[in-house]
C-alpha positions as a printed Julia matrix, in Angstrom:
355×3 Matrix{Float64}:
 -13.11    3.35  -14.22
 -14.13    2.39  -10.7
 -14.63   -1.16   -9.48
 -17.97   -1.72   -7.78
 -18.01   -4.84   -5.61
 -20.76   -6.44   -3.55
 -19.88   -9.9    -2.26
 -21.7   -12.41   -0.11
 -19.64  -15.59   -0.36
 -20.63  -18.37    2.0
 -18.56  -21.49    2.63
 -18.85  -24.18    5.29
 -15.97  -22.74    7.32
 -15.75  -19.18    5.99
 -17.78  -16.25    4.72
 -16.87  -13.0     2.96
 -19.37  -10.16    2.92
 -18.54   -6.62    1.77
 -19.52   -3.66   -0.38
 -16.83   -1.36   -1.78
 -16.02    0.99   -4.63
 -12.33    0.78   -5.52
 -10.71    3.82   -7.21
  -9.78    3.7   -10.87
  -6.13    4.55  -10.28
  -3.44    3.94   -7.7
  -2.65    1.0    -5.46
  -5.39   -0.35   -3.22
  -4.03   -2.63   -0.5
  -6.21   -5.55    0.56
  -4.98   -5.87    4.13
  -5.79   -8.05    7.1
  -4.67  -11.08    9.09
  -4.49  -14.58    7.64
  -7.94  -15.99    6.96
  -9.63  -12.6     6.65
 -10.65  -13.11    3.01
  -7.96  -11.2     1.11
  -7.21  -13.82   -1.52
 -10.88  -14.79   -1.81
 -11.7   -11.18   -2.72
  -9.02  -11.13   -5.41
 -10.18  -14.49   -6.79
 -13.76  -13.22   -6.92
 -12.7   -10.22   -8.99
 -10.78  -12.51  -11.34
 -13.79  -14.82  -11.71
 -12.21  -17.72   -9.84
 -14.8   -17.7    -7.04
 -18.25  -18.48   -8.38
 -21.02  -17.41   -6.05
 -24.6   -16.54   -6.9
 -24.84  -13.65   -4.43
 -22.19  -11.35   -5.85
 -22.06   -8.24   -8.02
 -18.91   -6.95   -9.72
 -18.88   -4.01  -12.12
 -15.71   -2.63  -13.71
 -16.28    0.71  -15.37
 -19.46    0.3   -17.39
 -19.1    -3.48  -17.73
 -20.82   -5.88  -15.35
 -18.53   -8.85  -14.73
 -20.94  -10.61  -12.42
 -24.52  -10.18  -11.35
 -25.64  -13.1    -9.21
 -25.37  -16.24  -11.39
 -24.64  -14.32  -14.62
 -20.93  -13.77  -15.01
 -18.15  -13.02  -17.47
 -15.73  -15.99  -17.54
 -12.22  -15.52  -16.2
 -10.48  -15.6   -19.59
 -12.62  -12.67  -20.78
 -11.9   -10.48  -17.76
  -9.23   -7.96  -18.59
  -6.98   -8.59  -15.59
  -3.36   -9.42  -14.95
  -2.93  -11.78  -11.99
   0.3   -12.43  -10.09
   0.38  -15.09   -7.38
   2.64  -15.62   -4.36
   4.72  -18.07   -6.39
   5.9   -16.94   -9.84
   3.98  -19.79  -11.61
   6.12  -19.53  -14.74
   6.16  -22.11  -17.51
   9.37  -23.91  -16.6
   9.84  -25.35  -20.11
   9.77  -21.87  -21.71
  12.43  -19.17  -21.7
  11.8   -15.8   -20.09
  10.94  -14.16  -23.41
   8.58  -17.01  -24.33
   6.86  -16.76  -20.95
   6.23  -13.06  -21.51
   5.11  -13.53  -25.11
   2.51  -16.01  -23.88
   0.66  -13.02  -22.46
   0.74  -11.35  -25.88
  -0.74  -14.19  -27.87
  -4.01  -12.37  -28.62
  -2.54   -8.94  -29.36
  -1.99   -7.58  -32.92
   1.7    -7.68  -33.88
   2.44   -3.89  -33.73
   0.71   -3.65  -30.35
   2.48   -6.77  -29.09
   5.9    -5.44  -30.07
   5.34   -2.16  -28.25
   3.9    -3.79  -25.13
   6.78   -6.28  -25.06
   9.32   -3.47  -25.23
   7.51   -1.52  -22.52
   7.27   -4.35  -19.98
  10.86   -5.46  -20.57
  12.03   -1.93  -19.82
   9.67   -1.42  -16.9
  10.82   -4.61  -15.12
  14.46   -4.35  -16.31
  14.65   -7.94  -17.54
  16.39   -7.52  -20.91
  19.62   -9.08  -19.64
  18.04  -12.48  -18.95
  15.37  -12.87  -21.65
  17.05  -16.0   -23.04
  17.36  -17.78  -19.69
  15.1   -20.49  -18.38
  13.14  -19.88  -15.14
  15.3   -22.29  -13.13
  18.31  -20.1   -13.93
  16.76  -17.08  -12.2
  16.65  -15.94   -8.58
  13.3   -15.8    -6.81
  13.13  -12.03   -7.26
  13.94  -12.3   -10.97
  11.28  -14.98  -11.44
   8.68  -12.75   -9.81
   9.66   -9.83  -12.05
   9.1   -12.07  -15.06
   5.72  -13.16  -13.67
   4.71   -9.51  -13.3
   5.97   -8.75  -16.82
   3.9   -11.63  -18.2
   0.8   -10.32  -16.41
   1.38   -6.82  -17.8
   2.05   -8.15  -21.31
  -1.67   -8.82  -21.72
  -2.14   -5.03  -21.39
  -4.73   -5.47  -18.6
  -7.12   -2.82  -17.36
  -6.45   -4.0   -13.8
  -3.51   -5.7   -12.03
  -4.11   -8.15   -9.18
  -1.1    -8.92   -6.97
  -1.62  -11.67   -4.39
   1.2   -11.3    -1.84
   3.85  -11.14   -4.59
   6.69  -10.77   -2.06
   5.57  -13.41    0.44
   7.84  -16.16   -0.89
  10.92  -13.94   -1.14
  13.72  -13.29    1.32
  14.52   -9.81    2.59
  17.21   -9.16   -0.04
  14.92  -10.3    -2.86
  12.09   -8.14   -1.51
  14.41   -5.13   -1.49
  15.37   -5.97   -5.08
  11.83   -6.14   -6.43
  10.12   -3.36   -4.49
  11.45   -0.47   -6.62
   9.87   -2.14   -9.66
   6.5    -2.33   -7.92
   6.79    1.37   -7.08
   7.67    2.16  -10.68
   4.66    0.21  -11.97
   2.32    1.98   -9.57
   3.55    5.39  -10.75
   3.72    4.74  -14.49
   0.58    2.7   -15.13
  -2.79    4.43  -14.99
  -4.7     1.29  -14.02
  -6.03    0.14  -10.65
  -3.65   -2.18   -8.81
  -5.04   -4.4    -6.05
  -2.27   -5.55   -3.73
  -2.94   -8.3    -1.2
  -0.61   -8.37    1.8
  -0.46   -8.91    5.53
   2.77   -6.89    5.73
   2.16   -3.4     7.06
   5.62   -2.29    5.94
   4.8    -3.19    2.33
   1.49   -1.39    2.17
   2.81    1.68    4.0
   5.39    2.1     1.28
   3.26    1.21   -1.74
  -0.45    1.78   -1.18
  -2.59    4.83   -1.85
  -5.79    3.28   -0.5
  -6.5     0.42    1.87
  -9.35   -2.05    2.17
  -9.2    -3.5     5.66
 -10.61   -6.99    6.19
 -11.14   -8.95    9.38
 -12.85  -12.35    9.59
 -14.51  -11.86    6.21
 -15.93   -8.43    7.05
 -15.0    -4.98    5.79
 -13.59   -3.02    8.74
 -12.53    0.09    6.87
 -11.85    1.47    3.41
 -10.33    4.72    2.2
  -7.16    6.72    1.79
  -4.36    4.95    3.64
  -3.41    8.08    5.6
  -6.96    8.44    6.92
  -7.35    4.74    7.78
  -4.03    4.67    9.64
  -4.97    7.74   11.68
  -8.51    6.7    12.62
  -8.95    5.72   16.27
 -12.19    4.01   15.26
 -10.23    1.35   13.35
  -7.8    -1.3    14.63
  -4.6    -0.19   12.86
  -4.2     2.88   15.08
  -4.16    0.65   18.17
  -1.48   -1.78   17.06
   2.06   -1.57   18.41
   3.12   -0.55   14.89
   0.71    2.43   14.78
   2.09    5.13   12.5
   1.34    8.25   10.51
   1.88    8.52    6.75
   2.44   12.01    5.36
   2.85   13.39    1.85
   5.48   16.12    1.89
   7.45   18.26   -0.55
  11.15   19.14   -0.48
  11.55   22.88    0.07
  15.32   23.0     0.64
  18.38   20.91    1.51
  21.16   21.68    3.98
  24.37   20.17    2.54
  26.36   20.83    5.73
  24.19   18.42    7.74
  22.61   16.44    4.89
  19.12   17.42    6.01
  16.11   17.93    3.76
  13.39   20.36    4.77
  10.07   18.67    4.02
   6.91   20.75    4.04
   3.32   19.61    4.49
   0.16   21.55    5.26
   0.68   21.09    9.0
   4.26   22.38    9.17
   7.76   21.35    8.13
  10.2    18.64    9.16
  13.97   18.22    8.93
  14.88   14.73    7.75
  18.26   13.13    7.09
  18.44   12.65    3.33
  20.74   12.76    0.36
  20.14   15.85   -1.81
  16.74   15.89   -3.48
  15.54   18.49   -6.0
  13.32   21.21   -4.57
   9.71   20.34   -5.3
  10.23   16.57   -5.05
   7.26   14.77   -3.49
   8.33   12.59   -0.56
   6.2    10.08    1.34
   7.25    9.75    4.98
   6.4     7.59    7.96
   6.29    8.59   11.63
   5.89    5.87   14.26
   3.44    6.8    17.01
   6.05    5.66   19.53
   8.45    8.3    18.2
   6.08   11.18   19.0
   6.1    12.73   22.46
   4.12   15.7    23.77
   5.2    18.81   25.61
   3.07   21.69   26.87
   5.64   24.28   25.81
   8.21   24.42   23.05
  11.42   23.01   24.53
  14.91   24.47   24.22
  18.16   22.61   24.7
  16.88   19.38   23.13
  18.36   17.12   20.47
  14.96   16.66   18.84
  14.89   18.73   15.65
  11.22   18.43   14.81
   8.82   20.14   17.19
   5.5    21.32   15.74
   2.4    22.94   17.28
  -0.61   20.63   17.36
  -4.06   20.33   18.88
  -5.22   17.22   20.75
  -8.19   15.73   18.91
  -8.79   12.4    20.7
  -7.27   10.36   23.52
  -7.73    6.6    23.68
  -6.58    4.46   26.6
  -5.02    1.31   25.13
  -4.48   -0.34   28.51
  -3.43    0.59   32.04
  -0.04    1.75   30.83
  -0.46    3.46   27.45
  -2.66    5.87   25.53
  -2.87    6.71   21.85
  -3.42   10.38   21.1
  -4.64   11.73   17.78
  -3.07   15.13   17.19
  -3.96   17.64   14.5
  -1.26   19.72   12.78
  -3.11   22.21   10.62
  -5.67   19.74    9.3
  -3.33   16.73    9.25
  -3.71   13.95   11.87
  -0.59   12.62   13.62
  -0.63    9.75   16.13
   1.32    9.7    19.39
   1.72    6.73   21.77
   2.66    7.81   25.3
   2.27    6.44   28.82
  -0.97    6.88   30.72
   1.08    8.4    33.56
   2.49   11.1    31.26
  -0.98   11.84   29.94
  -2.32   12.28   33.47
   0.71   14.21   34.75
   0.34   16.7    31.88
  -3.45   16.77   32.38
  -3.95   16.32   28.63
  -7.45   16.55   27.2
  -9.15   17.02   23.85
  -8.84   20.56   22.52
  -5.52   21.33   24.23
  -2.88   23.17   22.2
   0.45   21.4    22.73
   3.66   20.57   20.89
   4.52   17.28   19.2
   8.18   16.28   19.45
   9.02   13.92   16.61
  12.13   11.89   17.29
  12.45    9.94   14.03
  11.08   10.3    10.51
  11.5     7.6     7.85
  11.38    8.31    4.12
   9.25    5.7     2.36
   9.48    6.95   -1.21
């Protein structure tokens, strides 16, 4: 089931115009600065933005075609807002069961058991919402959305109202949901750290326009799109554990462009690991260095060089067929006489494990 979207929403002070086909599985991040149209897009999918110039098709079902639309209550979506929006007069279990009110009893019982386990909320089912922390309230809100057994989950900045500790508490549950549920999840955020860790795909919005859409690794590494030029430019890689050195607590992570040694507790061989490399942590040398503390040095080819300003350049490197970004000084680039097509070495100072 793919989600076909064509929107042309016009307001006095804002417009949102885009065409996209969102994958049937995985997490698609709706990403962009404030005011770019992220929440408006989610509301349109849910049927909360009525506009006569839109088309939304989910699988084989047309939810909207111009002025003809399926009402919100008949769209098979679970929606979680920034604030938990729980019924404060109902207990946790009653809040969740509200989402089950239309399900047959055997189905409802199984779904209830599944969402309670998935969000780990059994210990506080009898409590009232005002007896819960912010992170616990949001877990209940997600459980209630999932209790309706939706074909799609819409998350509108679900961590925005939480502190750092509460975000750290809830994020593993979001990761678990994304791995265990075979439904599309649309995740609105303006936090790059969140989407780097969670998203498989990214829909990039800016001032109501679609700037880019695709696999998050490709979007991050494209010098034609704005994310590669931000100070937080990074590379996301999917790797696999090939071995672990217990003496130094280092995991050997392999990908199609080489292998990397990363500080890590023991992980089973064959474990898939998603990693992050900041462009600022990648330097370039013409020859493989000896006598250096940097463990990860891999052969690469320079694909593109982009001058960010008078002081810095962003370089897109290719390891095998995998792009890796480097951010170095313009002086270093000129001193080394770097150009597209050169075979060089990437020295990677730091690698972060995301999941």
